[in-house]
Every structure is written in C-alpha cells, then in structure tokens.
C-alpha cells in the first residue's frame, strides 16, 4: 500500500509543477478576485453575483484540471515512454494507476483549497456572505456552510471526471479522451432535467386521471438509458443553495459523496482491467 | 536466471487486423553472471523481446521466467534493473526526486547512500538538483542508468544502451557495463552495433525477423567466424575488418526479409 502513496506523491509533485495546472489555477484566481467587478454590473444582490461567479470559476477550472490533466497523465507517460522505468520496478500496475489517480485528486484538492481561500479573502474584504461566529471572547468571520459543502462537491465531481478522462485516455487518444469526457460531463449535467421533461404528465379530465406521454417511446427510452447509465453530475451543483445560504443536510452530503465514490470506484476497476491488459509498446 | 520458453508475440496490423509476428517461437536461456548480447537489425524484435522480459508486453504464447517468477508478476522485478532505449522522465521534477522515488518503490533500506552511489557511478551526481527537462540526452541516459542500478540488482537488462551517445559517453557506458561484468551481474543487452559484441559479451544471441538464429558463447562464435572468414575469397569486399563482426553481419543480411 505504501507504494500507492509514493506513486501518488510523485504524481502530485509532477502535476503541481506542470504549466497547465498553474495556468488553470492562476486564471481561476484572477476570476475569483475579479468577481467584485462583475458584481458591480448589478444594482441588486451583488453578494449573490459574487458567490455565483466565484463558485462557477472554482468549479469550471477544477473540472478543466480533471479533464485535461486526467486525459494526459497516463497517456503522455505511455507516449513519452516515461512509464517504462516506472512499470519495470517491482510495482503492480494497479498501484501505479491508483497512485496516478490519487496524485491528481490531491492536486484537485490543493487547487480547490487555494481557490476557496482566495474566495474567502475576497468575501472578507467585501464583507459579503460572511457572518461572525463567537468562540468565547473571540469572533471569527466565516462563510455559510453551503460554500464549504459546494467546495467539497467540486472536489468529488472533478475527481470523478478525472477518472473518466483517464479511463478514456487508456483506450483512445488524448484529444478524443478530452472530447468524450466533456460530452459525458454535458450529458451528466442535463440528464436529470431531460428525464424530468420526458416523464408522462398526469392530467385530470372529467374527473378521470389521464397519463399522457408527450414524447415518443424511442426518445423516452434513450433519455432513461442516459439518465440511468451515465453519471448524474447535477447533484454536485448546489449553487442555488449556496447563493441563498441554505444549509445542506448531512444525509444529502453523505449520499452524494457515496454516489461519487462508488461510481468512481467502478470506473477505476474498469480502467484497471483495461490497463492490466494493455501492452506498453 | 532468465528462461524464455517458446514465446511468440504478434501484433495486429492494418484495417483488417492481420496478425504479424514480431517474435516467433523464441527460446533463450540467459545464464547467471554472464553478459549476453542480443544482436539483430532494426525491426528484428529485440525491443519487443526485452519488453516481454520486463513485463511491459504480454507474450501471445509461451512464457518467461525470471528467478522462478513469471515475468508478468511484479515480484519477478525485485532484483532486476532495466534501462530502456531513449529513456524519458516526467517533467517538472529534479533528478534527485526521481531517484529517491524509485529508491522508495524498491524499498531500499539505506536509500540515501544508495542514491548517492548510483548517481556517482553514472556520473550525474553534479546535476541531481537540476530539473529533468533541462537534461541533455546523455544526462537523461545516465539518470535512467542510475535508476536501473538502484538497489544493486542481480539482473540488468539494457535496451540499446549505447545508442545516441557521443564517443565519450559510449566509452563511459561501456566501462560501467564492464565494471558490472566484473561484479558477476547477469547482463542482457540489445544492440545493432556489432562492434559492441567482442568487447562486452560472454555470449551472443542473434535475432532476425523475430527468429533466433544463433545463441552461442563468444569463443564458439569466434571459431565459427574464423572458419567462415577463411572460406571467403580475399578479393571479396567485406563490410567489417573483424571476422566476428563480419560473420554476424552476414548472418543478419542473409536472413533478413525486411532488407
């Protein structure tokens, strides 16, 4: 097990020194810092606009890290042949793959942490969305619980997406892996809404309950299939609750965490089966 | 001890996925404490064979045993060091970080002294704190050799270790191999440079078109080469001056369908 951790820290060091990681991180920090100016475009509820904009920036750039670093972390290792020295040491392929994924997750955690700290600093300076909490004689200005939960969900979602990108990169090229992951992400974000749209409508007419299907059976089947098989990413988006400072119950946090964890675990097993069979030429 | 038992490796090529053998029913025993040179022209299947030995590629049939373990089992690489052809490392790290990482993977007890030993031995200690992307080809090759020598492994496998090196680098690499030979390490290296054969090897194996043509000790091959040399007309234009090199060259050229 130690070897997974060695591999994870090795990957983490490699990622945190990479240009692509820095670029995404710096760009996100600029956007978060600039959220104040965006909020000035509105006369009402400027704090909400700042929160919405910053959460969007944190989310999208971590997703980008998941997609673009995920699709290249193992693919480039194979293409540049740097994997040769790794896999010819006494290390199982599962440990190598697990280490690479964990390293990327550590990088996502670090980037989310840095972005959230900067976001908190911006809120503190602007005195928006922070309220004092008293500890004895001391008081500390803290953000609503939902912002912390949203940051946690961003880590889960980005890690989940990173594993999808790694899985695709094992069977196709880096560019296609990124494109496929973006497609899966898009479908995963809208599938629950689409599923709600094609649900039959219940109408009461002349005292009778009528169930009416307004979509074709083929459409309903495809939408149901996509909704059932592909991951539902929309559950990790709680920007509405965050904007209105609504606290998220712990059972919801737990359920969504388990959903992300179990789905990622399943994808890891599939990736491992492919990777174990792969000839590294 | 490495036992290669009747291995075949085919790759599927073209739109229809036609099978093409890269290595064909190869059996080879690499004896302990010997330096075995694996010679053959480009595309002969040398690198594919080596990748099967180190577990990067699975044989289509047959098996490889290293110290009793199947080559696909990670335990077979406990006492094995591998230097790939044109080695590369992940960017963004220093040479010392990479060596320390491999030292941890190998679970080396006296990690720091061993990393210093290999870095000094391969002459890259001075650049240990330099970022890897600033390394030249020769420096990368030295660092990869240092990684292969970590933990003082009994078996060393080198894929074209001298390719792309300047004459000074080649000489230094040869000296390292000769030093390892003195320490009775089992060394298996591939090359298409015939001049390396006499200088370094105890045994020579020749692979052409995925088929093993020769696997003999150096004295026995030299004898064959001298006999072959005597039969040749003096006026014939020979490619090499050395009889062994010339013999190996003629073996390759006469059996290579890809020429």
Short mmCIF file of C-alpha atoms in Angstrom, two decimals:
data_model
loop_
_atom_site.label_atom_id
_atom_site.label_comp_id
_atom_site.label_asym_id
_atom_site.label_seq_id
_atom_site.Cartn_x
_atom_site.Cartn_y
_atom_site.Cartn_z
CA UNK A 1 0.00 0.00 0.00
CA UNK A 2 2.92 2.32 0.73
CA UNK A 3 3.86 2.15 -2.94
CA UNK A 4 0.49 3.70 -3.91
CA UNK A 5 1.26 6.65 -1.63
CA UNK A 6 4.78 7.02 -3.03
CA UNK A 7 3.34 6.96 -6.52
CA UNK A 8 0.59 9.42 -5.51
CA UNK A 9 3.04 11.97 -4.06
CA UNK A 10 5.33 11.56 -7.07
CA UNK A 11 2.37 12.28 -9.39
CA UNK A 12 1.21 15.16 -7.21
CA UNK A 13 4.66 16.80 -7.35
CA UNK A 14 4.73 16.31 -11.10
CA UNK A 15 1.26 17.85 -11.58
CA UNK A 16 1.78 20.79 -9.24
CA UNK A 17 4.90 21.74 -11.18
CA UNK A 18 3.17 21.48 -14.56
CA UNK A 19 2.38 24.58 -16.61
CA UNK A 20 -1.22 23.53 -17.37
CA UNK A 21 -2.03 23.21 -13.66
CA UNK A 22 -0.56 26.62 -12.87
CA UNK A 23 -2.33 28.23 -15.80
CA UNK A 24 -5.74 26.97 -14.67
CA UNK A 25 -5.06 27.90 -11.06
CA UNK A 26 -3.88 31.43 -11.84
CA UNK A 27 -6.74 32.05 -14.28
CA UNK A 28 -9.28 30.90 -11.68
CA UNK A 29 -7.72 33.11 -9.01
CA UNK A 30 -7.90 36.12 -11.35
CA UNK A 31 -11.59 35.42 -12.00
CA UNK A 32 -12.38 34.95 -8.29
CA UNK A 33 -10.54 38.15 -7.41
CA UNK A 34 -12.36 39.93 -10.22
CA UNK A 35 -15.80 38.70 -9.11
CA UNK A 36 -16.26 42.01 -7.26
CA UNK A 37 -16.13 43.94 -10.57
CA UNK A 38 -18.60 41.53 -12.16
CA UNK A 39 -20.98 42.03 -9.24
CA UNK A 40 -20.87 45.81 -9.86
CA UNK A 41 -22.80 45.26 -13.10
CA UNK A 42 -25.93 44.69 -10.99
CA UNK A 43 -27.73 47.07 -8.65
CA UNK A 44 -29.25 44.33 -6.53
CA UNK A 45 -27.80 41.42 -4.61
CA UNK A 46 -24.20 42.00 -5.58
CA UNK A 47 -23.03 39.45 -2.99
CA UNK A 48 -25.03 36.70 -4.69
CA UNK A 49 -23.47 37.52 -8.06
CA UNK A 50 -20.01 37.40 -6.49
CA UNK A 51 -20.73 33.99 -4.94
CA UNK A 52 -22.29 32.60 -8.13
CA UNK A 53 -19.44 33.82 -10.29
CA UNK A 54 -16.69 32.61 -7.95
CA UNK A 55 -18.26 29.18 -7.41
CA UNK A 56 -18.57 28.86 -11.19
CA UNK A 57 -14.87 29.76 -11.61
CA UNK A 58 -13.75 27.28 -8.91
CA UNK A 59 -15.93 24.55 -10.40
CA UNK A 60 -15.05 25.01 -14.08
CA UNK A 61 -11.31 25.29 -13.57
CA UNK A 62 -11.16 22.23 -11.34
CA UNK A 63 -13.21 20.35 -13.94
CA UNK A 64 -10.70 21.53 -16.58
CA UNK A 65 -7.84 20.23 -14.41
CA UNK A 66 -9.69 16.90 -14.15
CA UNK A 67 -10.33 16.68 -17.89
CA UNK A 68 -7.07 17.95 -19.36
CA UNK A 69 -4.58 16.61 -16.84
CA UNK A 70 -6.61 13.40 -16.46
CA UNK A 71 -6.57 12.72 -20.19
CA UNK A 72 -2.80 13.28 -20.39
CA UNK A 73 -1.35 11.98 -17.13
CA UNK A 74 -1.09 8.34 -18.23
CA UNK A 75 -1.38 8.89 -21.98
CA UNK A 76 1.72 11.12 -22.00
CA UNK A 77 3.56 8.70 -19.75
CA UNK A 78 2.99 5.98 -22.36
CA UNK A 79 3.64 8.25 -25.37
CA UNK A 80 6.85 9.72 -23.94
CA UNK A 81 7.86 6.28 -22.63
CA UNK A 82 8.47 7.59 -19.13
CA UNK A 83 6.19 4.78 -17.96
CA UNK A 84 8.87 2.19 -18.88
CA UNK A 85 11.04 2.95 -15.86
CA UNK A 86 8.01 3.01 -13.58
CA UNK A 87 6.39 -0.27 -14.54
CA UNK A 88 9.65 -2.19 -14.72
CA UNK A 89 10.19 -1.64 -11.00
CA UNK A 90 8.55 -4.13 -8.61
CA UNK A 91 5.21 -2.29 -8.54
CA UNK A 92 1.81 -3.65 -9.50
CA UNK A 93 0.05 -1.88 -12.33
CA UNK A 94 -2.92 -1.28 -10.01
CA UNK A 95 -0.62 0.58 -7.59
CA UNK A 96 0.80 2.69 -10.40
CA UNK A 97 -2.68 3.55 -11.75
CA UNK A 98 -4.07 4.14 -8.25
CA UNK A 99 -1.10 6.35 -7.42
CA UNK A 100 -1.53 8.43 -10.57
CA UNK A 101 -5.25 8.94 -9.85
CA UNK A 102 -4.64 9.77 -6.19
CA UNK A 103 -1.91 12.24 -7.17
CA UNK A 104 -4.35 14.00 -9.48
CA UNK A 105 -7.03 14.04 -6.77
CA UNK A 106 -4.51 15.58 -4.35
CA UNK A 107 -3.78 18.29 -6.94
CA UNK A 108 -7.54 18.95 -7.31
CA UNK A 109 -7.91 19.16 -3.52
CA UNK A 110 -4.99 21.60 -3.34
CA UNK A 111 -6.32 23.80 -6.14
CA UNK A 112 -9.87 23.83 -4.69
CA UNK A 113 -8.42 24.71 -1.28
CA UNK A 114 -6.34 27.60 -2.65
CA UNK A 115 -9.26 28.91 -4.73
CA UNK A 116 -11.65 28.69 -1.76
CA UNK A 117 -9.19 30.53 0.50
CA UNK A 118 -8.88 33.35 -2.07
CA UNK A 119 -12.67 33.39 -2.45
CA UNK A 120 -13.00 33.66 1.35
CA UNK A 121 -10.47 36.51 1.38
CA UNK A 122 -12.46 38.37 -1.30
CA UNK A 123 -15.69 37.89 0.70
CA UNK A 124 -13.95 39.07 3.87
CA UNK A 125 -12.62 42.20 2.17
CA UNK A 126 -16.02 42.98 0.65
CA UNK A 127 -17.81 41.97 3.87
CA UNK A 128 -20.31 39.89 1.94
CA UNK A 129 -21.62 36.41 2.83
CA UNK A 130 -19.56 36.23 5.99
CA UNK A 131 -21.04 36.29 9.46
CA UNK A 132 -19.33 36.30 12.85
CA UNK A 133 -19.12 33.17 14.94
CA UNK A 134 -18.14 33.63 18.57
CA UNK A 135 -15.65 31.37 20.32
CA UNK A 136 -15.56 32.56 23.95
CA UNK A 137 -14.40 36.14 23.70
CA UNK A 138 -13.13 35.76 20.14
CA UNK A 139 -15.13 36.19 16.96
CA UNK A 140 -14.35 34.80 13.54
CA UNK A 141 -15.99 35.78 10.27
CA UNK A 142 -16.91 32.60 8.43
CA UNK A 143 -18.68 31.68 5.21
CA UNK A 144 -22.03 29.83 5.13
CA UNK A 145 -21.88 26.01 5.45
CA UNK A 146 -23.16 25.58 1.89
CA UNK A 147 -19.99 27.17 0.41
CA UNK A 148 -17.83 24.58 2.20
CA UNK A 149 -20.14 21.81 1.01
CA UNK A 150 -20.04 23.18 -2.55
CA UNK A 151 -16.20 23.15 -2.44
CA UNK A 152 -16.30 19.55 -1.22
CA UNK A 153 -18.71 18.61 -4.04
CA UNK A 154 -16.42 20.32 -6.57
CA UNK A 155 -13.57 18.08 -5.39
CA UNK A 156 -15.79 14.97 -5.73
CA UNK A 157 -17.08 15.99 -9.18
CA UNK A 158 -13.66 16.98 -10.58
CA UNK A 159 -12.04 13.78 -9.28
CA UNK A 160 -14.88 11.75 -10.76
CA UNK A 161 -14.39 13.50 -14.12
CA UNK A 162 -10.61 12.97 -13.90
CA UNK A 163 -11.14 9.20 -13.59
CA UNK A 164 -13.45 9.26 -16.64
CA UNK A 165 -10.76 11.15 -18.60
CA UNK A 166 -8.08 8.66 -17.50
CA UNK A 167 -10.32 5.75 -18.50
CA UNK A 168 -10.90 7.22 -21.98
CA UNK A 169 -7.20 8.03 -22.38
CA UNK A 170 -6.41 4.33 -21.97
CA UNK A 171 -8.49 3.40 -25.00
CA UNK A 172 -8.17 6.40 -27.27
CA UNK A 173 -6.03 9.47 -27.92
CA UNK A 174 -5.59 12.37 -25.51
CA UNK A 175 -7.68 14.77 -27.62
CA UNK A 176 -10.54 12.30 -28.06
CA UNK A 177 -10.44 11.39 -24.37
CA UNK A 178 -10.92 15.08 -23.51
CA UNK A 179 -13.78 15.43 -26.01
CA UNK A 180 -15.55 12.26 -24.79
CA UNK A 181 -15.20 13.38 -21.17
CA UNK A 182 -16.69 16.79 -21.99
CA UNK A 183 -19.63 15.04 -23.72
CA UNK A 184 -20.18 12.77 -20.70
CA UNK A 185 -19.98 15.81 -18.43
CA UNK A 186 -22.52 17.71 -20.52
CA UNK A 187 -24.95 14.78 -20.62
CA UNK A 188 -24.41 14.18 -16.91
CA UNK A 189 -25.27 17.80 -16.14
CA UNK A 190 -28.53 17.81 -18.14
CA UNK A 191 -29.75 14.19 -17.98
CA UNK A 192 -31.86 14.63 -14.83
CA UNK A 193 -33.61 17.66 -16.34
CA UNK A 194 -34.18 15.81 -19.62
CA UNK A 195 -35.52 12.84 -17.71
CA UNK A 196 -37.99 15.10 -15.91
CA UNK A 197 -39.09 16.58 -19.25
CA UNK A 198 -39.98 13.23 -20.85
CA UNK A 199 -41.88 11.93 -17.84
CA UNK A 200 -45.56 11.29 -18.53
CA UNK A 201 -47.92 14.08 -17.48
CA UNK A 202 -50.86 13.32 -15.20
CA UNK A 203 -53.97 15.22 -16.20
CA UNK A 204 -57.35 15.11 -14.52
CA UNK A 205 -60.05 15.42 -17.12
CA UNK A 206 -63.76 14.95 -16.42
CA UNK A 207 -62.85 13.56 -13.02
CA UNK A 208 -60.57 10.93 -14.54
CA UNK A 209 -56.81 10.67 -14.17
CA UNK A 210 -55.18 10.56 -17.58
CA UNK A 211 -51.50 9.78 -18.05
CA UNK A 212 -50.22 11.36 -21.20
CA UNK A 213 -46.88 10.72 -22.90
CA UNK A 214 -45.85 13.72 -24.94
CA UNK A 215 -42.50 12.25 -26.07
CA UNK A 216 -42.01 9.30 -28.41
CA UNK A 217 -41.20 5.92 -26.81
CA UNK A 218 -37.75 5.94 -28.51
CA UNK A 219 -36.91 9.36 -27.02
CA UNK A 220 -38.13 8.26 -23.59
CA UNK A 221 -36.02 5.08 -23.83
CA UNK A 222 -32.85 6.97 -24.86
CA UNK A 223 -33.27 9.62 -22.17
CA UNK A 224 -33.96 6.98 -19.49
CA UNK A 225 -30.95 4.99 -20.64
CA UNK A 226 -28.64 8.02 -20.50
CA UNK A 227 -30.06 9.05 -17.14
CA UNK A 228 -29.62 5.56 -15.70
CA UNK A 229 -26.25 4.59 -17.14
CA UNK A 230 -24.31 7.85 -17.21
CA UNK A 231 -23.34 9.67 -14.03
CA UNK A 232 -25.60 12.43 -12.80
CA UNK A 233 -23.29 15.39 -12.23
CA UNK A 234 -26.08 17.86 -11.48
CA UNK A 235 -26.32 16.54 -7.89
CA UNK A 236 -22.91 18.12 -7.19
CA UNK A 237 -24.14 21.55 -8.20
CA UNK A 238 -25.71 23.33 -5.21
CA UNK A 239 -25.10 26.88 -6.41
CA UNK A 240 -28.74 27.87 -5.71
CA UNK A 241 -28.49 26.72 -2.08
CA UNK A 242 -25.11 28.43 -1.81
CA UNK A 243 -26.46 31.74 -3.14
CA UNK A 244 -29.32 31.70 -0.64
CA UNK A 245 -27.15 30.46 2.25
CA UNK A 246 -29.29 27.34 2.68
CA UNK A 247 -27.56 24.72 4.82
CA UNK A 248 -27.18 21.29 3.26
CA UNK A 249 -28.31 18.37 5.47
CA UNK A 250 -25.58 15.88 6.34
CA UNK A 251 -27.50 12.90 4.88
CA UNK A 252 -27.55 14.59 1.47
CA UNK A 253 -23.81 15.30 1.68
CA UNK A 254 -23.19 11.67 2.67
CA UNK A 255 -25.42 10.21 -0.06
CA UNK A 256 -23.82 12.32 -2.80
CA UNK A 257 -20.32 11.54 -1.53
CA UNK A 258 -21.07 7.80 -1.59
CA UNK A 259 -22.58 8.16 -5.08
CA UNK A 260 -19.41 9.82 -6.41
CA UNK A 261 -17.13 7.43 -4.56
CA UNK A 262 -18.86 4.23 -5.69
CA UNK A 263 -19.19 5.38 -9.31
CA UNK A 264 -15.50 6.43 -9.33
CA UNK A 265 -14.57 3.06 -7.79
CA UNK A 266 -16.42 1.24 -10.55
CA UNK A 267 -14.69 3.34 -13.23
CA UNK A 268 -11.33 2.69 -11.57
CA UNK A 269 -11.94 -1.08 -11.76
CA UNK A 270 -12.82 -0.81 -15.48
CA UNK A 271 -9.71 1.34 -16.09
CA UNK A 272 -7.60 -1.18 -14.21
CA UNK A 273 -8.88 -4.12 -16.26
CA UNK A 274 -8.01 -2.22 -19.47
CA UNK A 275 -4.63 -1.09 -18.14
CA UNK A 276 -3.69 -4.59 -16.96
CA UNK A 277 -4.35 -5.97 -20.44
CA UNK A 278 -2.59 -3.16 -22.23
CA UNK A 279 0.72 -3.79 -23.99
CA UNK A 280 3.04 -0.87 -23.25
CA UNK A 281 4.96 -0.62 -26.52
CA UNK B 1 18.48 -16.63 -14.45
CA UNK B 2 16.06 -15.77 -17.22
CA UNK B 3 14.24 -18.53 -19.10
CA UNK B 4 12.42 -17.61 -22.26
CA UNK B 5 10.24 -20.55 -23.26
CA UNK B 6 8.91 -20.69 -26.80
CA UNK B 7 7.44 -17.19 -26.84
CA UNK B 8 5.58 -15.73 -29.78
CA UNK B 9 4.29 -12.20 -29.98
CA UNK B 10 2.10 -10.99 -32.76
CA UNK B 11 0.62 -7.55 -33.34
CA UNK B 12 -2.45 -6.87 -35.40
CA UNK B 13 -1.73 -4.54 -38.28
CA UNK B 14 -3.80 -2.79 -40.91
CA UNK B 15 -7.53 -2.18 -41.19
CA UNK B 16 -8.36 -5.89 -41.11
CA UNK B 17 -6.10 -6.53 -38.12
CA UNK B 18 -3.88 -9.09 -39.83
CA UNK B 19 -1.55 -10.88 -37.43
CA UNK B 20 2.14 -10.10 -37.84
CA UNK B 21 4.69 -11.93 -35.76
CA UNK B 22 7.25 -9.67 -34.09
CA UNK B 23 8.81 -12.58 -32.23
CA UNK B 24 8.39 -16.16 -33.38
CA UNK B 25 8.79 -19.19 -31.08
CA UNK B 26 11.80 -17.79 -29.30
CA UNK B 27 13.51 -19.86 -26.61
CA UNK B 28 16.54 -18.48 -24.84
CA UNK B 29 18.28 -19.06 -21.52
CA UNK B 30 20.21 -16.18 -20.06
CA UNK B 31 22.75 -17.59 -17.65
CA UNK B 32 23.62 -16.10 -14.30
CA UNK B 33 26.73 -13.94 -14.12
CA UNK B 34 27.12 -13.68 -17.90
CA UNK B 35 26.87 -10.79 -20.29
CA UNK B 36 24.62 -11.74 -23.18
CA UNK B 37 24.49 -9.50 -26.23
CA UNK B 38 21.27 -9.58 -28.21
CA UNK B 39 22.02 -8.53 -31.76
CA UNK B 40 19.85 -8.03 -34.78
CA UNK B 41 18.91 -5.45 -37.39
CA UNK B 42 16.26 -2.79 -36.79
CA UNK B 43 12.82 -4.36 -36.57
CA UNK B 44 14.18 -7.80 -35.69
CA UNK B 45 12.09 -7.99 -32.49
CA UNK B 46 14.83 -7.26 -29.94
CA UNK B 47 12.96 -4.48 -28.12
CA UNK B 48 9.71 -6.48 -28.18
CA UNK B 49 11.53 -9.43 -26.57
CA UNK B 50 13.06 -7.18 -23.93
CA UNK B 51 9.69 -5.58 -23.19
CA UNK B 52 8.23 -9.04 -22.69
CA UNK B 53 11.07 -9.90 -20.28
CA UNK B 54 10.42 -6.81 -18.17
CA UNK B 55 6.64 -7.29 -18.21
CA UNK B 56 5.62 -4.35 -20.38
CA UNK B 57 4.22 -6.59 -23.13
CA UNK B 58 2.42 -9.90 -22.71
CA UNK B 59 3.57 -12.76 -24.97
CA UNK B 60 0.86 -14.10 -27.30
CA UNK B 61 2.07 -17.59 -26.35
CA UNK B 62 4.86 -19.11 -24.31
CA UNK B 63 6.21 -17.75 -21.05
CA UNK B 64 9.21 -16.07 -19.47
CA UNK B 65 10.56 -16.91 -16.02
CA UNK B 66 12.88 -14.64 -14.04
CA UNK B 67 14.34 -16.24 -10.91
CA UNK B 68 11.37 -18.64 -10.96
CA UNK B 69 8.70 -15.92 -11.21
CA UNK B 70 6.60 -15.32 -14.31
CA UNK B 71 7.75 -12.10 -16.00
CA UNK B 72 4.21 -10.71 -15.70
CA UNK B 73 4.39 -10.99 -11.91
CA UNK B 74 5.76 -7.79 -10.38
CA UNK B 75 7.88 -9.88 -7.95
CA UNK B 76 10.00 -11.01 -10.91
CA UNK B 77 11.38 -7.45 -11.00
CA UNK B 78 12.55 -7.41 -7.36
CA UNK B 79 16.18 -7.93 -8.37
CA UNK B 80 16.01 -6.54 -11.89
CA UNK B 81 17.18 -3.23 -13.31
CA UNK B 82 16.03 -2.03 -16.72
CA UNK B 83 17.39 0.70 -18.96
CA UNK B 84 15.01 1.41 -21.86
CA UNK B 85 16.01 2.71 -25.26
CA UNK B 86 15.82 6.54 -25.31
CA UNK B 87 14.66 6.82 -21.68
CA UNK B 88 12.40 9.67 -20.59
CA UNK B 89 11.09 11.01 -17.31
CA UNK B 90 8.08 13.02 -16.25
CA UNK B 91 8.70 16.77 -16.47
CA UNK B 92 8.66 19.12 -13.54
CA UNK B 93 10.86 17.07 -11.23
CA UNK B 94 14.53 17.14 -10.29
CA UNK B 95 16.86 14.22 -10.94
CA UNK B 96 17.20 13.53 -7.23
CA UNK B 97 13.39 13.44 -6.76
CA UNK B 98 13.10 10.76 -9.41
CA UNK B 99 15.89 8.63 -7.99
CA UNK B 100 14.50 8.96 -4.46
CA UNK B 101 11.07 7.91 -5.69
CA UNK B 102 12.46 4.75 -7.31
CA UNK B 103 14.50 4.08 -4.19
CA UNK B 104 11.28 4.12 -2.14
CA UNK B 105 9.49 1.87 -4.65
CA UNK B 106 12.38 -0.59 -4.35
CA UNK B 107 12.11 -0.39 -0.56
CA UNK B 108 15.84 0.22 -0.22
CA UNK B 109 16.88 0.38 3.43
CA UNK B 110 19.91 2.68 3.10
CA UNK B 111 18.17 4.84 0.48
CA UNK B 112 20.34 7.96 0.71
CA UNK B 113 23.72 6.24 0.43
CA UNK B 114 22.44 4.06 -2.42
CA UNK B 115 21.12 7.05 -4.38
CA UNK B 116 24.48 8.78 -3.93
CA UNK B 117 26.29 5.60 -5.00
CA UNK B 118 24.35 5.21 -8.26
CA UNK B 119 24.44 8.92 -9.08
CA UNK B 120 28.21 8.98 -8.60
CA UNK B 121 28.70 5.74 -10.50
CA UNK B 122 26.82 7.05 -13.53
CA UNK B 123 28.42 10.50 -13.31
CA UNK B 124 25.22 12.50 -12.89
CA UNK B 125 25.58 13.45 -9.21
CA UNK B 126 26.53 17.01 -10.13
CA UNK B 127 23.16 17.53 -11.86
CA UNK B 128 20.98 15.89 -9.20
CA UNK B 129 19.24 19.16 -8.31
CA UNK B 130 18.60 20.19 -11.92
CA UNK B 131 15.08 19.99 -13.35
CA UNK B 132 14.76 16.96 -15.61
CA UNK B 133 13.58 18.96 -18.65
CA UNK B 134 16.95 20.76 -18.63
CA UNK B 135 18.84 17.46 -19.01
CA UNK B 136 20.57 16.61 -22.28
CA UNK B 137 20.04 13.19 -23.90
CA UNK B 138 23.25 11.86 -22.40
CA UNK B 139 22.32 13.14 -18.94
CA UNK B 140 18.87 11.53 -19.18
CA UNK B 141 20.51 8.26 -20.23
CA UNK B 142 22.81 8.43 -17.19
CA UNK B 143 19.94 9.16 -14.83
CA UNK B 144 17.98 6.23 -16.29
CA UNK B 145 21.02 4.00 -15.78
CA UNK B 146 21.26 5.25 -12.19
CA UNK B 147 17.59 4.31 -11.71
CA UNK B 148 18.30 0.86 -13.18
CA UNK B 149 21.26 0.31 -10.84
CA UNK B 150 19.39 1.29 -7.67
CA UNK B 151 19.36 -1.46 -5.09
CA UNK B 152 22.32 -3.21 -6.77
CA UNK B 153 20.14 -5.64 -8.80
CA UNK B 154 21.49 -9.04 -9.90
CA UNK B 155 19.89 -8.88 -13.34
CA UNK B 156 20.36 -5.93 -15.66
CA UNK B 157 18.53 -5.51 -18.93
CA UNK B 158 19.62 -2.75 -21.27
CA UNK B 159 17.78 -1.91 -24.48
CA UNK B 160 20.23 -0.27 -26.90
CA UNK B 161 22.22 1.29 -24.04
CA UNK B 162 24.77 2.96 -26.30
CA UNK B 163 22.51 4.40 -28.96
CA UNK B 164 22.60 8.15 -29.39
CA UNK B 165 25.59 8.68 -27.12
CA UNK B 166 28.71 10.59 -28.09
CA UNK B 167 32.06 8.73 -28.16
CA UNK B 168 32.94 9.82 -24.60
CA UNK B 169 29.52 8.75 -23.33
CA UNK B 170 29.82 5.40 -25.14
CA UNK B 171 33.22 4.75 -23.57
CA UNK B 172 31.96 5.61 -20.09
CA UNK B 173 28.87 3.43 -20.51
CA UNK B 174 30.98 0.54 -21.72
CA UNK B 175 33.23 0.95 -18.68
CA UNK B 176 30.19 0.79 -16.40
CA UNK B 177 28.99 -2.39 -18.13
CA UNK B 178 32.48 -3.90 -17.82
CA UNK B 179 32.56 -2.95 -14.13
CA UNK B 180 29.19 -4.69 -13.65
CA UNK B 181 30.51 -7.69 -15.57
CA UNK B 182 33.41 -7.92 -13.11
CA UNK B 183 30.85 -7.95 -10.30
CA UNK B 184 29.31 -11.06 -11.96
CA UNK B 185 25.98 -9.41 -12.71
CA UNK B 186 23.67 -11.06 -15.21
CA UNK B 187 23.50 -8.59 -18.07
CA UNK B 188 21.33 -8.86 -21.15
CA UNK B 189 21.62 -6.01 -23.62
CA UNK B 190 20.37 -5.43 -27.12
CA UNK B 191 22.31 -3.67 -29.82
CA UNK B 192 22.62 -3.45 -33.55
CA UNK B 193 26.18 -2.17 -33.27
CA UNK B 194 28.30 -5.22 -33.93
CA UNK B 195 31.49 -3.65 -32.54
CA UNK B 196 29.97 -3.99 -29.05
CA UNK B 197 29.90 -7.77 -29.33
CA UNK B 198 33.51 -8.78 -28.73
CA UNK B 199 34.24 -6.08 -26.21
CA UNK B 200 31.42 -6.74 -23.81
CA UNK B 201 29.81 -10.15 -24.30
CA UNK B 202 30.32 -13.64 -22.91
CA UNK B 203 27.50 -14.93 -25.08
CA UNK B 204 25.83 -13.67 -28.23
CA UNK B 205 22.28 -14.21 -29.44
CA UNK B 206 21.26 -13.11 -32.93
CA UNK B 207 17.63 -12.38 -33.76
CA UNK B 208 16.43 -11.70 -37.29
CA UNK B 209 12.76 -11.35 -38.29
CA UNK B 210 11.70 -12.44 -34.81
CA UNK B 211 13.58 -15.75 -35.08
CA UNK B 212 16.63 -16.71 -33.07
CA UNK B 213 19.44 -17.58 -35.47
CA UNK B 214 22.32 -18.00 -33.04
CA UNK B 215 22.84 -18.34 -29.33
CA UNK B 216 26.42 -19.28 -28.56
CA UNK B 217 29.33 -18.41 -26.34
CA UNK B 218 31.78 -15.83 -27.64
CA UNK B 219 34.71 -18.29 -28.17
CA UNK B 220 32.47 -20.71 -30.07
CA UNK B 221 31.13 -17.93 -32.31
CA UNK B 222 34.62 -16.59 -32.89
CA UNK B 223 35.69 -20.02 -34.04
CA UNK B 224 32.74 -20.19 -36.44
CA UNK B 225 33.56 -16.69 -37.64
CA UNK B 226 37.19 -17.58 -38.33
CA UNK B 227 36.14 -20.66 -40.31
CA UNK B 228 33.68 -18.52 -42.26
CA UNK B 229 36.38 -15.90 -42.89
CA UNK B 230 38.83 -18.45 -44.26
CA UNK B 231 36.31 -19.64 -46.85
CA UNK B 232 35.79 -16.14 -48.24
CA UNK B 233 37.68 -15.10 -51.32
CA UNK B 234 40.34 -12.49 -50.40
CA UNK B 235 39.14 -10.22 -53.17
CA UNK B 236 35.58 -10.04 -51.72
CA UNK B 237 34.67 -6.61 -50.40
CA UNK B 238 33.95 -7.11 -46.71
CA UNK B 239 31.86 -4.78 -44.62
CA UNK B 240 33.95 -5.17 -41.44
CA UNK B 241 37.60 -5.93 -40.73
CA UNK B 242 36.86 -8.00 -37.63
CA UNK B 243 35.89 -11.62 -38.55
CA UNK B 244 33.24 -11.88 -35.79
CA UNK B 245 31.56 -8.63 -36.82
CA UNK B 246 31.68 -9.72 -40.41
CA UNK B 247 30.17 -13.09 -39.60
CA UNK B 248 27.33 -11.54 -37.58
CA UNK B 249 26.71 -9.04 -40.35
CA UNK B 250 26.48 -11.79 -42.98
CA UNK B 251 24.09 -13.76 -40.73
CA UNK B 252 21.80 -10.76 -40.48
CA UNK B 253 21.95 -9.70 -44.11
CA UNK B 254 21.36 -13.21 -45.45
CA UNK B 255 18.35 -13.89 -43.25
CA UNK B 256 16.67 -10.52 -43.15
CA UNK B 257 13.49 -10.46 -45.25
CA UNK B 258 12.95 -6.79 -44.46
CA UNK B 259 16.16 -5.59 -46.11
#
